[in-house]
Short mmCIF file of C-alpha atoms in Angstrom, two decimals:
data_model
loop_
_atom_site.label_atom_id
_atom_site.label_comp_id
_atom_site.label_asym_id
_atom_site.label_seq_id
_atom_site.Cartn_x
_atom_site.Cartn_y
_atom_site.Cartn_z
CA UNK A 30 35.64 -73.03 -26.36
CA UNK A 31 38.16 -72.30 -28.87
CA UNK A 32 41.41 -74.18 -28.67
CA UNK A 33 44.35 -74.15 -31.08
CA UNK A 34 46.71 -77.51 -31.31
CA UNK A 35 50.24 -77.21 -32.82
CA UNK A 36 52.22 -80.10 -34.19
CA UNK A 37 54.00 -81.10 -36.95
CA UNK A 38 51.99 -84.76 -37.42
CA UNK A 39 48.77 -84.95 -38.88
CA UNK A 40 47.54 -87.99 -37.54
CA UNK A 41 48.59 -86.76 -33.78
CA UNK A 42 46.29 -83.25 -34.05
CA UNK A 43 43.62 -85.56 -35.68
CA UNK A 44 43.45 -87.75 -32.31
CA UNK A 45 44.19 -85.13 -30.05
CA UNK A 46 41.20 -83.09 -31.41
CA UNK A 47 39.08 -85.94 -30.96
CA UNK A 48 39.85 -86.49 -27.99
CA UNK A 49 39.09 -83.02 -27.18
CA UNK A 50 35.74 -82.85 -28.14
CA UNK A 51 34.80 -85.78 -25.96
CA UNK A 52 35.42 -83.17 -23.18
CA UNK A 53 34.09 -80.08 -24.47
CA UNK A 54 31.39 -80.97 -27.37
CA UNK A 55 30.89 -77.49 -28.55
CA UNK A 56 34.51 -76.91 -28.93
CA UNK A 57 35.88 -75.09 -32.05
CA UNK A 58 39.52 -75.85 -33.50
CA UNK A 59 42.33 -74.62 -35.39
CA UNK A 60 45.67 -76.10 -36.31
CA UNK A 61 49.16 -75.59 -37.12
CA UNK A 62 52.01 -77.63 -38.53
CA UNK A 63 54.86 -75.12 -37.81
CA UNK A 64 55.78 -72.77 -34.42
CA UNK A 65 55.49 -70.16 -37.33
CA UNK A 66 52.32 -70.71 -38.56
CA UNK A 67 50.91 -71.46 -34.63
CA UNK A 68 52.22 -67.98 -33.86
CA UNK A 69 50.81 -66.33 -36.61
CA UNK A 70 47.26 -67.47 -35.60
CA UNK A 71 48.28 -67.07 -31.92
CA UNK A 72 48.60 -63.18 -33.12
CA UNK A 73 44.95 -62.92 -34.65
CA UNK A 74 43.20 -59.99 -33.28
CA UNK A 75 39.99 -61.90 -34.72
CA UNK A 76 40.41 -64.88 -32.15
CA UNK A 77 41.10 -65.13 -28.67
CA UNK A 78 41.87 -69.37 -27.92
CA UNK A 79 40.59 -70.71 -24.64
CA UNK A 80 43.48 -73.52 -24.95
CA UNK A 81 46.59 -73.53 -26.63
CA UNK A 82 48.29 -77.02 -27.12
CA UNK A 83 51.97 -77.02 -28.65
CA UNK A 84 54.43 -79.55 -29.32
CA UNK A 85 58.13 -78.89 -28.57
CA UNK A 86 60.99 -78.83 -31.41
CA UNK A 87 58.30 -78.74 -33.88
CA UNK A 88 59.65 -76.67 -37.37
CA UNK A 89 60.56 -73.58 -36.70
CA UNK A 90 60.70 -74.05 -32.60
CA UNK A 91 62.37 -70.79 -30.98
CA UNK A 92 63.25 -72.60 -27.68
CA UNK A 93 60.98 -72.65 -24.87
CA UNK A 94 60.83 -68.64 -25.02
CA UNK A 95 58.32 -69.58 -27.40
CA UNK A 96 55.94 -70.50 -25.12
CA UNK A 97 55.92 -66.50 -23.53
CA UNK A 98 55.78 -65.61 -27.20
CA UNK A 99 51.84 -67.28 -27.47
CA UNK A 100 51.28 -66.04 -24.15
CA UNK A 101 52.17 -62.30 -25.03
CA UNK A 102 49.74 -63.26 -27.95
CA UNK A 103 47.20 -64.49 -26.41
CA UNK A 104 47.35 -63.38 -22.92
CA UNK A 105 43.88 -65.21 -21.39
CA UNK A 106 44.89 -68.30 -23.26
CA UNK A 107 46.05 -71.61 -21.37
CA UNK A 108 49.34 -72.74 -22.92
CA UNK A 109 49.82 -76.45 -22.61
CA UNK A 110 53.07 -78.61 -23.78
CA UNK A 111 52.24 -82.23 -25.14
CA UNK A 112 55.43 -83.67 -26.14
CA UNK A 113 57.19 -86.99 -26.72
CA UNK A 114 60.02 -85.61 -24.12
CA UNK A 115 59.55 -86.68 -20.66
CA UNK A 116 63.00 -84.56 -19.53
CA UNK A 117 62.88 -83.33 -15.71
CA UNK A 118 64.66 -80.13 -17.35
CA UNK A 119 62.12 -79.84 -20.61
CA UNK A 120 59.07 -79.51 -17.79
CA UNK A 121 60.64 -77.30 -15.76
CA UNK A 122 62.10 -74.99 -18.93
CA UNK A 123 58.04 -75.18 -19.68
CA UNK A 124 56.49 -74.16 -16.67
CA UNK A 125 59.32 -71.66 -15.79
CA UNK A 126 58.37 -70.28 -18.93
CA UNK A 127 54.80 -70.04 -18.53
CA UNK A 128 52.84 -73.53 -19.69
CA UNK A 129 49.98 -74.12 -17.23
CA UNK A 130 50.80 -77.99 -17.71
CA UNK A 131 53.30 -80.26 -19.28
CA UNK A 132 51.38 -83.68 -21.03
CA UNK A 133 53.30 -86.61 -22.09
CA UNK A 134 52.48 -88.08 -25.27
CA UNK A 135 52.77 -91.57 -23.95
CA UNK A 136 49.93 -90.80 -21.54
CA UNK A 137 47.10 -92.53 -21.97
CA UNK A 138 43.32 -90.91 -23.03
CA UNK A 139 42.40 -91.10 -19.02
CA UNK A 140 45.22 -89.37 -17.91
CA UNK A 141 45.23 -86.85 -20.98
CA UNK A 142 41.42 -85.88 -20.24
CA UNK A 143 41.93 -85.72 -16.40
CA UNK A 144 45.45 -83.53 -17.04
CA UNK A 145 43.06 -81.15 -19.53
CA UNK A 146 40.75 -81.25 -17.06
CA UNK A 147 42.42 -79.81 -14.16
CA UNK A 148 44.30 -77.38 -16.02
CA UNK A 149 40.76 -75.87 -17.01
CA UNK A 150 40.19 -76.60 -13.12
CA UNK A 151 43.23 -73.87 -12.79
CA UNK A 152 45.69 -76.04 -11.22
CA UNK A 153 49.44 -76.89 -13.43
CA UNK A 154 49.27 -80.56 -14.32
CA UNK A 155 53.17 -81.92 -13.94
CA UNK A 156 53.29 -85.49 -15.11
CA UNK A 157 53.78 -88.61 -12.59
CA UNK A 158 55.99 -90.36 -15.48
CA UNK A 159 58.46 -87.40 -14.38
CA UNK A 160 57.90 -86.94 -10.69
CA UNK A 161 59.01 -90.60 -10.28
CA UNK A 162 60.22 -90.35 -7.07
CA UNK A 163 57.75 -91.06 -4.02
CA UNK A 164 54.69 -90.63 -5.94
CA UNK A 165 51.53 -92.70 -6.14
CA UNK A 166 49.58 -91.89 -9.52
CA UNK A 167 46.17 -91.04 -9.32
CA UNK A 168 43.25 -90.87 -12.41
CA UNK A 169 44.93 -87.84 -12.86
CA UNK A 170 48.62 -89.36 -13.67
CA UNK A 171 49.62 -86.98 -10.64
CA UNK A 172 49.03 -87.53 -6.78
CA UNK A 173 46.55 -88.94 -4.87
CA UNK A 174 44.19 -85.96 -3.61
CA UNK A 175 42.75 -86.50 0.37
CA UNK A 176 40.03 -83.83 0.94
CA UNK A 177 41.64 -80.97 2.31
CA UNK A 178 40.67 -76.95 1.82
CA UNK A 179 38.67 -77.03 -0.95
CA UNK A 180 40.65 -74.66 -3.86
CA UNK A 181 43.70 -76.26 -2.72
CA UNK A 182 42.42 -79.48 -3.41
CA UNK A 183 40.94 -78.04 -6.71
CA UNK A 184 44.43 -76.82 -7.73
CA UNK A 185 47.10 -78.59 -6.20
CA UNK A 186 48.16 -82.19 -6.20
CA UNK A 187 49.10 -83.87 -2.59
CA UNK A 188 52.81 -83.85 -3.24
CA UNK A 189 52.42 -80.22 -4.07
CA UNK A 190 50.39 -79.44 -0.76
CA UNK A 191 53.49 -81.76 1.28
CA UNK A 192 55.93 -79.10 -0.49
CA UNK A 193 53.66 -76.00 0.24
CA UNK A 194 53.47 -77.19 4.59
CA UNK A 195 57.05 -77.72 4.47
CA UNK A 196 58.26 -74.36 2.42
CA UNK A 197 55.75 -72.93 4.75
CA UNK A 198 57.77 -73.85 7.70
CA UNK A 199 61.11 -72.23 6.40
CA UNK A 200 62.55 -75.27 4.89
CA UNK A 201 64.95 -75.58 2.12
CA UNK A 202 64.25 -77.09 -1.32
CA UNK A 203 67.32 -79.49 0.02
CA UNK A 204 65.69 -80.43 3.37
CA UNK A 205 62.35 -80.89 1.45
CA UNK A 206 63.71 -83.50 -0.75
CA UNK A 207 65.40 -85.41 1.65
CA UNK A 208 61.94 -85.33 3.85
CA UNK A 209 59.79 -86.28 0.88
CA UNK A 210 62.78 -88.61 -0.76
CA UNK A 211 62.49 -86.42 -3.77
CA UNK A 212 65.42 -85.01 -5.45
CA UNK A 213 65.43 -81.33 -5.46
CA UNK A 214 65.35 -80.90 -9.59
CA UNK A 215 61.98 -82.53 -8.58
CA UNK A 216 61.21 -80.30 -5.71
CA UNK A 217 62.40 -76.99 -8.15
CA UNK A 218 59.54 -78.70 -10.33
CA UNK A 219 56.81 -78.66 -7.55
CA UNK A 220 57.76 -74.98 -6.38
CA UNK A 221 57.41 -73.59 -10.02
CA UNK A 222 53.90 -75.46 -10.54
CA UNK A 223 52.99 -74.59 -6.87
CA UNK A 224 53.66 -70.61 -7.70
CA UNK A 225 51.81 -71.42 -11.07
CA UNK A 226 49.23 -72.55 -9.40
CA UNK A 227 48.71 -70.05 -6.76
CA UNK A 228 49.31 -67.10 -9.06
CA UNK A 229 52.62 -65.70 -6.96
CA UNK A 230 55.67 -64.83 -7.57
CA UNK A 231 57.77 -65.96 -4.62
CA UNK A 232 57.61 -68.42 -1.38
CA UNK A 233 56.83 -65.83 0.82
CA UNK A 234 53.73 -65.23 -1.16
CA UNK A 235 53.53 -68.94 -1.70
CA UNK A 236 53.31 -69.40 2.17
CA UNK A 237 50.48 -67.10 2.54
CA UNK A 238 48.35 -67.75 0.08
CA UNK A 239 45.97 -70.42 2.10
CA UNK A 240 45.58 -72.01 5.20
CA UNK A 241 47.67 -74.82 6.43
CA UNK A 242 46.66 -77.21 4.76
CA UNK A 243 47.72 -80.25 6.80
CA UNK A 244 48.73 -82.91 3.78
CA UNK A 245 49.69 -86.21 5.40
#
């Protein structure tokens, strides 16, 4: 696995690659201090990165545009935001945008390896420290996960599945949130990781992608 970590602070990409290579040993790394410099290896026909890990508002940051920019680049590559911010509107600009997760820096090395881990799983890892509202944190930092259809369980989180049954039965993203007690920034949150997720486009799409699957 190749992955390539962006930040501007040494001693961060120094622990986040350890970290790394307790959960893929044979992993191979390169870094960047700049967006410019990250870009410039992003565009390497001679590599193609597994993982991409980038920092937001690091020199030479183009906005969250910048996150399409290493996916046009490298277009089988995971693109994952860890970042100080923990702003409802920063993880939403991200995943609208592209990122298949959104890690807090604050988080600790069991949540960070669990968030990694279902990304590579091929679920969208939102943060709990964001989702505040009505949800009980797992290993994961997200929900907690009762066995239900298998790849749903693989790659969404039980708040997600509680959004996907009730967008399934023609609800609003208003009369979610009041069900779930979330507010609906949250809820616009869980739709755009849910779509991630899924690999559609819209909540028709959204609504028949699986089965029921019956989230308490």
């Amino acid at each position: 696995m190749k992955i390539l970590i962006g930040d501007d602070h040494v001693l961060f990409r120094e622990g986040l690659r350890r970290l790394l290579e307790q959960l893929r040993e044979n992993a191979t790394f390169a870094e960047a201090s700049n967006f410019d410099e990250l870009l410039d290896m992003a565009a390497s026909k001679d590599e193609a990165y597994d993982l991409i890990l980038t920092d937001l508002r690091m020199p030479g940051w183009p906005g969250f545009s910048g996150i399409g920019m290493l996916r046009d680049r490298q277009p089988n590559s995971k693109v994952v935001v860890v970042s100080a911010s923990e702003a409802q509107s920063d993880v939403r600009e991200a995943l609208e945008n592209g990122a298949a997760g959104y890690i807090p820096k604050s988080s600790s090395v069991k949540i960070m390896l669990s968030a990694l881990d279902l990304i590579f799983s091929g679920g969208v890892y939102v943060p709990a420290t964001v989702l505040r509202e009505g949800i009980e944190p797992d290993q994961r930092g997200g929900s907690v996960i009762p066995p239900t259809d298998p790849q749903l369980e693989q790659l969404l989180t039980q708040r997600q599945r509680e959004v996907l049954d009730r967008l399934r039965e023609g609800k609003s993203n208003k009369q979610i949130a009041h069900e779930l007690g979330l507010s609906e920034g949250t809820v616009k949150i869980h739709m755009t990781a849910i779509f991630k997720s899924l690999g559609v486009r819209n909540r028709t799409q959204a609504a028949m992608a699986f089965p029921q699957s019956h989230s308490a």
